[in-house]
Amino acid sequence: MDPRKTNQLITGEVNGVPFKSAITVEMGAFVKKDWCDKIVVAMSLVRKISEDEYQTIILNYFHAKPGNYVPTDSLVIHQRNAVCSLDSINISSYFKLFPQDDITTDNYRLLEGPWNYFRILYYDPKKNEIQGQFAAKFVRINKHQRAKEAVDTIAYTNGKFIVSNMYVQEVFTEPR
């Protein structure tokens, strides 16, 4: 298996409509094993809308241990959201045309509230696999809609994901 390819399966509802998206994403998730003696994960969940349109949810650094994390907008800095005490997770979203493109078409920010949650169910370090659940509501921040599915507000509910073959960053324990 290509170590740069991350396999993922995402299910749930978007604005009340069920979806299921299985996709292989280049560098879609990675594990850092040298932060604060804890395993820290960063990943992108990609929902394939059509052959040339994708929505990506960015999940910035969180601990891989099972538990609940408070979703926060990427522009909000929480006092306890430091590298060694990750009790919350910054979440944002955008649309783009091809999964490997760097250019986004529509950008979203998290609309904070009680409807959002993020939960890790398990992490398997041997398979580099993680499973979790989430719900998140996003609001588009660019004025003009570019992607055809980029409506003003997008609400993910009953979201579930399995991400495997995550890229593990090398840990240096001694100088080279």
Coordinates of C-alpha atoms in Angstrom, one line a residue:
M1 CA 0.0 0.0 0.0
D2 CA 1.3 3.5 -0.9
P3 CA 2.3 5.1 2.4
R4 CA 1.2 8.5 1.1
K5 CA -2.4 7.2 0.6
T6 CA -4.9 7.3 3.4
N7 CA -8.0 5.1 3.1
Q8 CA -11.2 6.5 4.7
L9 CA -14.9 5.8 4.9
I10 CA -17.2 8.5 6.1
T11 CA -21.0 8.1 6.6
G12 CA -23.6 10.4 8.1
E13 CA -26.1 13.0 6.9
V14 CA -25.4 16.4 5.3
N15 CA -28.3 18.8 5.7
G16 CA -30.5 15.8 6.5
V17 CA -29.6 13.7 3.5
P18 CA -27.6 10.5 4.1
F19 CA -24.3 10.0 2.4
K20 CA -21.5 7.4 2.3
S21 CA -18.1 8.2 0.9
A22 CA -15.2 5.9 0.7
I23 CA -12.0 7.4 -0.8
T24 CA -8.3 7.2 -0.9
V25 CA -6.7 10.6 -0.1
E26 CA -3.1 11.6 -0.6
M27 CA -1.6 12.5 2.9
G28 CA -5.1 12.7 4.3
A29 CA -4.0 11.9 7.9
F30 CA -0.8 11.8 9.8
V31 CA 0.3 10.8 13.3
K32 CA 3.0 12.6 15.3
K33 CA 4.4 10.4 18.0
D34 CA 6.8 12.9 19.6
W35 CA 4.5 15.6 21.0
C36 CA 4.3 15.6 24.8
D37 CA 4.8 11.9 25.0
K38 CA 1.4 11.5 23.4
I39 CA 0.2 10.4 20.0
V40 CA -1.3 13.4 18.2
V41 CA -3.3 13.1 14.9
A42 CA -4.2 15.6 12.2
M43 CA -6.4 14.6 9.4
S44 CA -8.7 15.6 6.6
L45 CA -12.0 13.9 6.0
V46 CA -13.0 14.1 2.3
R47 CA -16.6 13.7 1.1
K48 CA -16.7 13.0 -2.6
I49 CA -19.6 14.8 -4.2
S50 CA -18.9 14.1 -7.9
E51 CA -15.9 13.1 -10.0
D52 CA -14.5 16.6 -9.8
E53 CA -16.0 18.1 -6.6
Y54 CA -15.0 17.3 -3.0
Q55 CA -15.7 18.8 0.4
T56 CA -12.9 18.5 2.9
I57 CA -13.2 18.8 6.7
I58 CA -9.9 19.7 8.4
L59 CA -9.5 18.2 11.8
N60 CA -6.4 19.9 13.4
Y61 CA -4.3 18.2 16.0
F62 CA -6.0 16.0 18.6
H63 CA -4.9 13.2 20.9
A64 CA -5.5 9.7 19.5
K65 CA -6.8 8.3 22.8
P66 CA -10.5 7.5 22.9
G67 CA -12.7 10.3 24.3
N68 CA -14.6 13.5 23.6
Y69 CA -13.2 16.7 22.2
V70 CA -14.8 20.1 22.0
P71 CA -15.1 21.3 18.4
T72 CA -14.0 24.9 17.9
D73 CA -13.6 27.2 14.9
S74 CA -10.0 27.4 13.6
L75 CA -10.0 31.2 14.3
V76 CA -10.8 30.7 18.0
I77 CA -7.9 30.2 20.3
H78 CA -8.8 28.5 23.5
Q79 CA -6.5 28.8 26.5
R80 CA -6.4 25.0 27.0
N81 CA -5.9 24.2 23.3
A82 CA -2.2 23.9 23.6
V83 CA -0.1 21.1 22.1
C84 CA 0.2 19.2 25.4
S85 CA -3.4 19.6 26.6
L86 CA -5.5 19.1 23.5
D87 CA -9.0 19.1 25.0
S88 CA -10.6 20.7 21.9
I89 CA -10.1 20.4 18.2
N90 CA -10.1 23.1 15.5
I91 CA -12.4 22.2 12.7
S92 CA -12.9 24.0 9.3
S93 CA -14.1 23.0 5.9
Y94 CA -13.7 23.9 2.2
F95 CA -14.7 22.7 -1.3
K96 CA -12.2 22.0 -4.1
L97 CA -12.3 20.5 -7.5
F98 CA -9.9 17.6 -7.3
P99 CA -8.6 16.0 -4.2
Q100 CA -5.0 16.8 -4.9
D101 CA -5.6 20.4 -5.8
D102 CA -4.3 23.1 -3.5
I103 CA -6.9 25.7 -4.7
T104 CA -10.1 25.9 -2.8
T105 CA -13.4 27.1 -4.3
D106 CA -15.5 27.8 -1.2
N107 CA -14.4 28.1 2.4
Y108 CA -16.4 27.5 5.6
R109 CA -16.0 28.1 9.3
L110 CA -17.4 26.1 12.1
L111 CA -20.6 27.6 13.7
E112 CA -19.9 26.8 17.3
G113 CA -22.8 25.4 19.4
P114 CA -24.2 22.4 21.2
W115 CA -25.0 20.7 17.9
N116 CA -21.2 20.0 17.3
Y117 CA -19.3 17.0 18.8
F118 CA -16.2 15.0 18.1
R119 CA -15.4 11.6 19.6
I120 CA -12.6 9.2 19.1
L121 CA -13.8 5.6 19.6
Y122 CA -10.5 3.8 19.1
Y123 CA -7.0 4.1 17.7
D124 CA -5.0 1.1 16.5
P125 CA -1.2 2.0 16.3
K126 CA -0.4 -1.3 14.6
K127 CA -2.8 -0.7 11.7
N128 CA -2.5 3.1 11.9
E129 CA -6.3 3.2 12.0
I130 CA -8.6 5.5 13.9
Q131 CA -12.4 5.4 14.2
G132 CA -14.7 8.2 15.4
Q133 CA -17.9 10.1 15.3
F134 CA -18.7 13.7 14.7
A135 CA -21.4 16.4 14.1
A136 CA -20.6 19.9 12.8
K137 CA -22.3 22.9 11.4
F138 CA -20.5 25.1 9.0
V139 CA -21.2 28.5 7.4
R140 CA -19.7 29.6 4.1
I141 CA -17.5 32.6 4.5
N142 CA -16.9 33.6 0.8
K143 CA -19.8 35.7 -0.6
H144 CA -20.2 34.0 -4.0
Q145 CA -20.9 30.3 -4.3
R146 CA -18.4 28.7 -6.6
A147 CA -18.9 24.9 -6.1
K148 CA -22.4 23.7 -7.0
E149 CA -22.9 21.9 -3.6
A150 CA -21.4 24.8 -1.6
V151 CA -24.6 26.1 0.1
D152 CA -24.6 28.8 2.7
T153 CA -24.9 26.4 5.7
I154 CA -23.8 22.8 5.8
A155 CA -24.7 20.6 8.8
Y156 CA -23.1 17.2 9.3
T157 CA -25.1 14.9 11.7
N158 CA -24.6 11.3 12.8
G159 CA -21.1 11.4 11.2
K160 CA -18.9 8.3 11.5
F161 CA -15.4 7.7 10.1
I162 CA -12.8 5.1 9.8
V163 CA -9.4 6.2 8.6
S164 CA -6.6 3.7 8.0
N165 CA -3.0 3.6 6.6
M166 CA -2.3 7.0 8.3
Y167 CA 1.2 8.3 7.7
V168 CA 3.4 8.1 10.8
Q169 CA 5.9 10.9 11.0
E170 CA 9.4 9.7 12.0
V171 CA 10.4 10.3 15.7
F172 CA 13.9 11.4 16.3
T173 CA 15.2 10.3 19.7
E174 CA 18.9 11.0 19.1
P175 CA 20.7 13.6 17.0
R176 CA 21.9 12.3 13.6

